Amino acid sequence: MSRSTLVTGAAGFLGSHLCDALLSEGDNVVGVDNLSTGNLANLSHLSRDSRFSLVELDICKPFDTGKVDYIFNFASPASPIDYSRLGVETLLVGSAGTINTLDLARKYGAGYLHASTSECYGDPEVHPQVETYWGKVNPIGPRSVYDEAKRFSEAAVMAYHRYYGVDTHLVRIFNTYGPRLQANDGRVISNLIVQALRGEPLTIYGDGSQTRSFCYVADLIEGILLLSRSDEHLPVNIGNPVEWTILECAREILAVTGSKSEILFQDLPQDDPTRRRPDITRARNLLNWEPKISLRQGLERSLEYFRACVSSR
């Protein structure tokens, strides 16, 4: 019998890829999205799939889409541009929205996986970041609407597991890229690849020595599905442990696109993390998971999508 699965944030970058993966495994999927940052085009290919339906609603208000076997909570603005624009909404979806989805899981005895973030580590003093590190986050800075919303949601997920016995899972997602990533969302890969394809200068903040790790979306979704089927309730990092400076990433993008764009250095934004790389020991040991796709391969797989984005503007 097919499993009934609910995905919040279904029209987003990660949510839409997750819906695809769940449908390929035979699930019946109900997607939920208020479309504040989601894009219906991400789900257009599912319009004739009878096993998928999309409900437009705001999870910050109590809701019930019917009995469900599993809930993946991916609803939240996730890019700096979006959560800066929708600061209060970001706080609400991480608090009230998370509680409402947990209440639904509790009501139906459903499994539950929450999409948390490496931003819980803030500008880390521990490198690479391990799940036991509590983080260094500015609770009142411009990024706090996202960082603290996600930190609260982790506390809520663990509380529902401890007090109510909900079968919860927590994934801390590190930088991810691939087709359907918003071209104008202010993230490293989308910013640089769009600028390269337009022949514009590539904007590097600071001196470009700050580091990130970049995980291709297919690798990330595989790790998330493995975690959802595990017995692990504590947070698990899912990301690519290969560390790149932003300047190295920009040069890789220039190589893949063939662009002759120059590099333009600008001031570093407030509270921007200087180093970010996951320790994925727990994912390797618990899930037998690690990413397979290199940055060069992932950029090549993403190029057609970003070219279409640039040509449509």
GROMACS .gro file of C-alpha atoms in nm:
model
  313
    1MET     CA    1   0.000   0.000   0.000
    2SER     CA    2   0.136   0.342  -0.097
    3ARG     CA    3   0.246   0.574   0.179
    4SER     CA    4   0.071   0.910   0.214
    5THR     CA    5   0.330   1.185   0.252
    6LEU     CA    6   0.296   1.557   0.319
    7VAL     CA    7   0.567   1.799   0.203
    8THR     CA    8   0.549   2.160   0.320
    9GLY     CA    9   0.735   2.413   0.110
   10ALA     CA   10   0.669   2.182  -0.184
   11ALA     CA   11   0.707   2.450  -0.451
   12GLY     CA   12   1.050   2.551  -0.330
   13PHE     CA   13   1.389   2.443  -0.458
   14LEU     CA   14   1.443   2.153  -0.218
   15GLY     CA   15   1.075   2.076  -0.160
   16SER     CA   16   1.007   2.018  -0.529
   17HIS     CA   17   1.305   1.785  -0.567
   18LEU     CA   18   1.191   1.598  -0.257
   19CYS     CA   19   0.842   1.555  -0.407
   20ASP     CA   20   0.999   1.406  -0.720
   21ALA     CA   21   1.204   1.160  -0.516
   22LEU     CA   22   0.909   1.052  -0.300
   23LEU     CA   23   0.687   0.999  -0.602
   24SER     CA   24   0.958   0.790  -0.767
   25GLU     CA   25   0.953   0.569  -0.457
   26GLY     CA   26   0.578   0.514  -0.493
   27ASP     CA   27   0.441   0.759  -0.235
   28ASN     CA   28   0.123   0.959  -0.274
   29VAL     CA   29   0.233   1.314  -0.206
   30VAL     CA   30   0.037   1.616  -0.088
   31GLY     CA   31   0.239   1.933  -0.133
   32VAL     CA   32   0.164   2.242   0.072
   33ASP     CA   33   0.293   2.592  -0.003
   34ASN     CA   34   0.174   2.950   0.042
   35LEU     CA   35   0.388   3.051  -0.258
   36SER     CA   36   0.552   3.342  -0.074
   37THR     CA   37   0.887   3.218  -0.205
   38GLY     CA   38   0.788   2.896  -0.384
   39ASN     CA   39   0.750   2.876  -0.760
   40LEU     CA   40   0.470   2.679  -0.928
   41ALA     CA   41   0.701   2.620  -1.225
   42ASN     CA   42   0.903   2.386  -1.001
   43LEU     CA   43   0.602   2.152  -0.990
   44SER     CA   44   0.459   2.202  -1.339
   45HIS     CA   45   0.592   1.865  -1.455
   46LEU     CA   46   0.374   1.696  -1.190
   47SER     CA   47   0.045   1.850  -1.307
   48ARG     CA   48  -0.074   1.522  -1.464
   49ASP     CA   49   0.052   1.291  -1.190
   50SER     CA   50  -0.255   1.159  -1.008
   51ARG     CA   51  -0.042   1.073  -0.705
   52PHE     CA   52   0.048   1.438  -0.644
   53SER     CA   53  -0.167   1.727  -0.531
   54LEU     CA   54  -0.080   2.079  -0.423
   55VAL     CA   55  -0.270   2.270  -0.155
   56GLU     CA   56  -0.206   2.642  -0.127
   57LEU     CA   57  -0.217   2.737   0.241
   58ASP     CA   58  -0.019   2.903   0.519
   59ILE     CA   59   0.109   2.651   0.774
   60CYS     CA   60   0.141   2.928   1.034
   61LYS     CA   61  -0.232   2.877   1.086
   62PRO     CA   62  -0.359   2.538   1.212
   63PHE     CA   63  -0.443   2.310   0.919
   64ASP     CA   64  -0.532   1.950   0.841
   65THR     CA   65  -0.498   1.807   0.491
   66GLY     CA   66  -0.613   1.462   0.605
   67LYS     CA   67  -0.450   1.149   0.740
   68VAL     CA   68  -0.084   1.123   0.656
   69ASP     CA   69   0.190   0.868   0.720
   70TYR     CA   70   0.491   1.099   0.699
   71ILE     CA   71   0.557   1.475   0.707
   72PHE     CA   72   0.858   1.654   0.560
   73ASN     CA   73   0.863   2.012   0.687
   74PHE     CA   74   1.054   2.224   0.435
   75ALA     CA   75   0.850   2.544   0.459
   76SER     CA   76   1.060   2.857   0.514
   77PRO     CA   77   1.223   3.136   0.324
   78ALA     CA   78   1.582   3.015   0.292
   79SER     CA   79   1.782   3.270   0.095
   80PRO     CA   80   1.922   3.591   0.245
   81ILE     CA   81   1.716   3.803   0.007
   82ASP     CA   82   1.393   3.624   0.098
   83TYR     CA   83   1.432   3.610   0.474
   84SER     CA   84   1.549   3.972   0.483
   85ARG     CA   85   1.234   4.070   0.295
   86LEU     CA   86   1.007   3.839   0.496
   87GLY     CA   87   1.165   3.860   0.840
   88VAL     CA   88   0.854   3.827   1.056
   89GLU     CA   89   0.708   3.561   0.828
   90THR     CA   90   1.033   3.364   0.861
   91LEU     CA   91   1.008   3.376   1.240
   92LEU     CA   92   0.645   3.266   1.226
   93VAL     CA   93   0.699   2.970   0.994
   94GLY     CA   94   0.986   2.847   1.208
   95SER     CA   95   0.777   2.871   1.525
   96ALA     CA   96   0.400   2.851   1.470
   97GLY     CA   97   0.439   2.670   1.138
   98THR     CA   98   0.665   2.405   1.286
   99ILE     CA   99   0.435   2.354   1.585
  100ASN     CA  100   0.133   2.312   1.354
  101THR     CA  101   0.309   2.046   1.145
  102LEU     CA  102   0.422   1.866   1.461
  103ASP     CA  103   0.065   1.870   1.592
  104LEU     CA  104  -0.045   1.707   1.268
  105ALA     CA  105   0.223   1.438   1.300
  106ARG     CA  106   0.116   1.376   1.659
  107LYS     CA  107  -0.251   1.353   1.562
  108TYR     CA  108  -0.194   1.088   1.294
  109GLY     CA  109   0.107   0.910   1.442
  110ALA     CA  110   0.308   1.016   1.138
  111GLY     CA  111   0.682   1.012   1.094
  112TYR     CA  112   0.835   1.357   1.075
  113LEU     CA  113   1.149   1.514   0.929
  114HIS     CA  114   1.234   1.879   0.975
  115ALA     CA  115   1.464   2.071   0.743
  116SER     CA  116   1.702   2.263   0.965
  117THR     CA  117   2.016   2.440   0.855
  118SER     CA  118   2.387   2.486   0.903
  119GLU     CA  119   2.299   2.845   0.997
  120CYS     CA  120   2.229   2.706   1.344
  121TYR     CA  121   2.607   2.707   1.385
  122GLY     CA  122   2.629   3.080   1.302
  123ASP     CA  123   2.985   3.205   1.251
  124PRO     CA  124   3.139   2.891   1.398
  125GLU     CA  125   3.434   2.868   1.634
  126VAL     CA  126   3.450   2.491   1.573
  127HIS     CA  127   3.561   2.372   1.230
  128PRO     CA  128   3.442   2.161   1.062
  129GLN     CA  129   3.102   2.182   1.226
  130VAL     CA  130   2.990   1.879   1.426
  131GLU     CA  131   2.634   1.824   1.541
  132THR     CA  132   2.731   1.853   1.908
  133TYR     CA  133   2.853   2.212   1.856
  134TRP     CA  134   2.594   2.461   1.987
  135GLY     CA  135   2.693   2.743   1.756
  136LYS     CA  136   2.781   3.111   1.770
  137VAL     CA  137   2.476   3.305   1.655
  138ASN     CA  138   2.394   3.675   1.690
  139PRO     CA  139   2.035   3.657   1.824
  140ILE     CA  140   1.948   4.016   1.726
  141GLY     CA  141   2.147   4.064   1.405
  142PRO     CA  142   2.001   4.096   1.053
  143ARG     CA  143   2.032   3.719   0.995
  144SER     CA  144   1.868   3.629   1.328
  145VAL     CA  145   1.516   3.603   1.185
  146TYR     CA  146   1.630   3.294   0.997
  147ASP     CA  147   1.896   3.157   1.232
  148GLU     CA  148   1.687   3.180   1.547
  149ALA     CA  149   1.369   3.057   1.376
  150LYS     CA  150   1.556   2.742   1.279
  151ARG     CA  151   1.709   2.704   1.625
  152PHE     CA  152   1.365   2.734   1.784
  153SER     CA  153   1.221   2.482   1.541
  154GLU     CA  154   1.489   2.231   1.637
  155ALA     CA  155   1.392   2.276   2.004
  156ALA     CA  156   1.026   2.225   1.914
  157VAL     CA  157   1.098   1.908   1.716
  158MET     CA  158   1.299   1.759   2.002
  159ALA     CA  159   1.028   1.856   2.252
  160TYR     CA  160   0.757   1.676   2.054
  161HIS     CA  161   0.981   1.371   2.037
  162ARG     CA  162   1.063   1.374   2.409
  163TYR     CA  163   0.722   1.470   2.550
  164TYR     CA  164   0.483   1.320   2.294
  165GLY     CA  165   0.683   1.039   2.136
  166VAL     CA  166   0.660   1.176   1.782
  167ASP     CA  167   0.902   0.992   1.551
  168THR     CA  168   1.104   1.298   1.453
  169HIS     CA  169   1.419   1.352   1.250
  170LEU     CA  170   1.635   1.662   1.209
  171VAL     CA  171   1.857   1.735   0.911
  172ARG     CA  172   2.099   2.027   0.917
  173ILE     CA  173   2.135   2.123   0.553
  174PHE     CA  174   2.454   2.285   0.426
  175ASN     CA  175   2.484   2.492   0.106
  176THR     CA  176   2.300   2.314  -0.172
  177TYR     CA  177   2.263   2.404  -0.539
  178GLY     CA  178   2.122   2.269  -0.862
  179PRO     CA  179   1.833   2.317  -1.106
  180ARG     CA  180   1.536   2.514  -0.959
  181LEU     CA  181   1.754   2.717  -0.726
  182GLN     CA  182   1.619   3.070  -0.758
  183ALA     CA  183   1.841   3.265  -0.991
  184ASN     CA  184   1.799   3.588  -0.791
  185ASP     CA  185   1.809   3.451  -0.438
  186GLY     CA  186   2.138   3.604  -0.328
  187ARG     CA  187   2.319   3.275  -0.266
  188VAL     CA  188   2.676   3.209  -0.375
  189ILE     CA  189   2.621   2.968  -0.664
  190SER     CA  190   2.317   3.140  -0.813
  191ASN     CA  191   2.472   3.488  -0.784
  192LEU     CA  192   2.801   3.393  -0.944
  193ILE     CA  193   2.673   3.167  -1.220
  194VAL     CA  194   2.409   3.421  -1.331
  195GLN     CA  195   2.666   3.700  -1.334
  196ALA     CA  196   2.906   3.481  -1.532
  197LEU     CA  197   2.643   3.390  -1.790
  198ARG     CA  198   2.552   3.758  -1.832
  199GLY     CA  199   2.915   3.858  -1.869
  200GLU     CA  200   2.889   4.079  -1.561
  201PRO     CA  201   3.161   4.112  -1.295
  202LEU     CA  202   3.144   3.833  -1.036
  203THR     CA  203   3.069   3.985  -0.696
  204ILE     CA  204   3.292   3.855  -0.417
  205TYR     CA  205   3.227   3.979  -0.063
  206GLY     CA  206   3.533   4.044   0.151
  207ASP     CA  207   3.857   3.908   0.003
  208GLY     CA  208   3.697   3.579  -0.107
  209SER     CA  209   3.889   3.373   0.148
  210GLN     CA  210   3.575   3.279   0.343
  211THR     CA  211   3.478   2.916   0.278
  212ARG     CA  212   3.167   2.718   0.200
  213SER     CA  213   3.083   2.362   0.104
  214PHE     CA  214   2.855   2.300  -0.192
  215CYS     CA  215   2.631   1.994  -0.214
  216TYR     CA  216   2.449   1.903  -0.536
  217VAL     CA  217   2.076   1.868  -0.478
  218ALA     CA  218   2.050   1.500  -0.580
  219ASP     CA  219   2.309   1.404  -0.319
  220LEU     CA  220   2.128   1.604  -0.053
  221ILE     CA  221   1.786   1.449  -0.124
  222GLU     CA  222   1.936   1.100  -0.109
  223GLY     CA  223   2.079   1.175   0.236
  224ILE     CA  224   1.750   1.320   0.358
  225LEU     CA  225   1.552   1.014   0.250
  226LEU     CA  226   1.800   0.784   0.424
  227LEU     CA  227   1.771   0.990   0.743
  228SER     CA  228   1.391   0.982   0.727
  229ARG     CA  229   1.401   0.601   0.735
  230SER     CA  230   1.653   0.582   1.020
  231ASP     CA  231   1.608   0.553   1.396
  232GLU     CA  232   1.810   0.869   1.459
  233HIS     CA  233   1.633   1.160   1.631
  234LEU     CA  234   1.923   1.398   1.697
  235PRO     CA  235   2.042   1.642   1.427
  236VAL     CA  236   2.246   1.504   1.137
  237ASN     CA  237   2.457   1.717   0.903
  238ILE     CA  238   2.391   1.657   0.535
  239GLY     CA  239   2.625   1.843   0.304
  240ASN     CA  240   2.944   1.816   0.104
  241PRO     CA  241   3.258   1.815   0.324
  242VAL     CA  242   3.484   1.948   0.048
  243GLU     CA  243   3.570   2.306   0.144
  244TRP     CA  244   3.602   2.582  -0.116
  245THR     CA  245   3.693   2.945  -0.076
  246ILE     CA  246   3.444   3.176  -0.246
  247LEU     CA  247   3.721   3.288  -0.480
  248GLU     CA  248   3.796   2.927  -0.579
  249CYS     CA  249   3.424   2.871  -0.641
  250ALA     CA  250   3.409   3.179  -0.863
  251ARG     CA  251   3.700   3.052  -1.071
  252GLU     CA  252   3.533   2.711  -1.106
  253ILE     CA  253   3.218   2.883  -1.233
  254LEU     CA  254   3.420   3.085  -1.483
  255ALA     CA  255   3.574   2.762  -1.611
  256VAL     CA  256   3.240   2.583  -1.649
  257THR     CA  257   3.059   2.874  -1.815
  258GLY     CA  258   3.351   2.986  -2.029
  259SER     CA  259   3.280   3.341  -1.914
  260LYS     CA  260   3.542   3.616  -1.934
  261SER     CA  261   3.384   3.809  -1.645
  262GLU     CA  262   3.612   3.992  -1.406
  263ILE     CA  263   3.592   3.957  -1.028
  264LEU     CA  264   3.462   4.251  -0.821
  265PHE     CA  265   3.532   4.268  -0.447
  266GLN     CA  266   3.277   4.427  -0.212
  267ASP     CA  267   3.240   4.469   0.166
  268LEU     CA  268   3.151   4.158   0.367
  269PRO     CA  269   2.790   4.159   0.500
  270GLN     CA  270   2.734   4.168   0.877
  271ASP     CA  271   2.749   3.828   1.053
  272ASP     CA  272   2.847   3.649   0.732
  273PRO     CA  273   3.013   3.320   0.840
  274THR     CA  274   3.384   3.307   0.763
  275ARG     CA  275   3.408   2.926   0.748
  276ARG     CA  276   3.144   2.665   0.679
  277ARG     CA  277   3.203   2.293   0.627
  278PRO     CA  278   3.010   1.997   0.765
  279ASP     CA  279   3.158   1.710   0.957
  280ILE     CA  280   2.953   1.425   0.806
  281THR     CA  281   3.090   1.147   1.023
  282ARG     CA  282   2.746   1.081   1.170
  283ALA     CA  283   2.585   1.063   0.824
  284ARG     CA  284   2.854   0.822   0.707
  285ASN     CA  285   2.823   0.599   1.015
  286LEU     CA  286   2.444   0.608   1.062
  287LEU     CA  287   2.325   0.628   0.703
  288ASN     CA  288   2.621   0.503   0.499
  289TRP     CA  289   2.585   0.829   0.306
  290GLU     CA  290   2.827   1.070   0.152
  291PRO     CA  291   2.797   1.294  -0.155
  292LYS     CA  292   2.910   1.159  -0.490
  293ILE     CA  293   2.887   1.460  -0.723
  294SER     CA  294   3.180   1.704  -0.742
  295LEU     CA  295   3.133   2.079  -0.770
  296ARG     CA  296   3.245   2.075  -1.133
  297GLN     CA  297   2.997   1.796  -1.218
  298GLY     CA  298   2.715   1.967  -1.032
  299LEU     CA  299   2.776   2.300  -1.201
  300GLU     CA  300   2.775   2.129  -1.540
  301ARG     CA  301   2.442   1.963  -1.455
  302SER     CA  302   2.299   2.300  -1.348
  303LEU     CA  303   2.420   2.506  -1.643
  304GLU     CA  304   2.124   2.448  -1.876
  305TYR     CA  305   1.878   2.555  -1.605
  306PHE     CA  306   2.063   2.878  -1.527
  307ARG     CA  307   2.107   2.955  -1.896
  308ALA     CA  308   1.728   2.930  -1.934
  309CYS     CA  309   1.681   3.160  -1.636
  310VAL     CA  310   1.913   3.422  -1.785
  311SER     CA  311   1.761   3.402  -2.135
  312SER     CA  312   1.406   3.441  -2.000
  313ARG     CA  313   1.481   3.776  -1.838
   0.00000   0.00000   0.00000
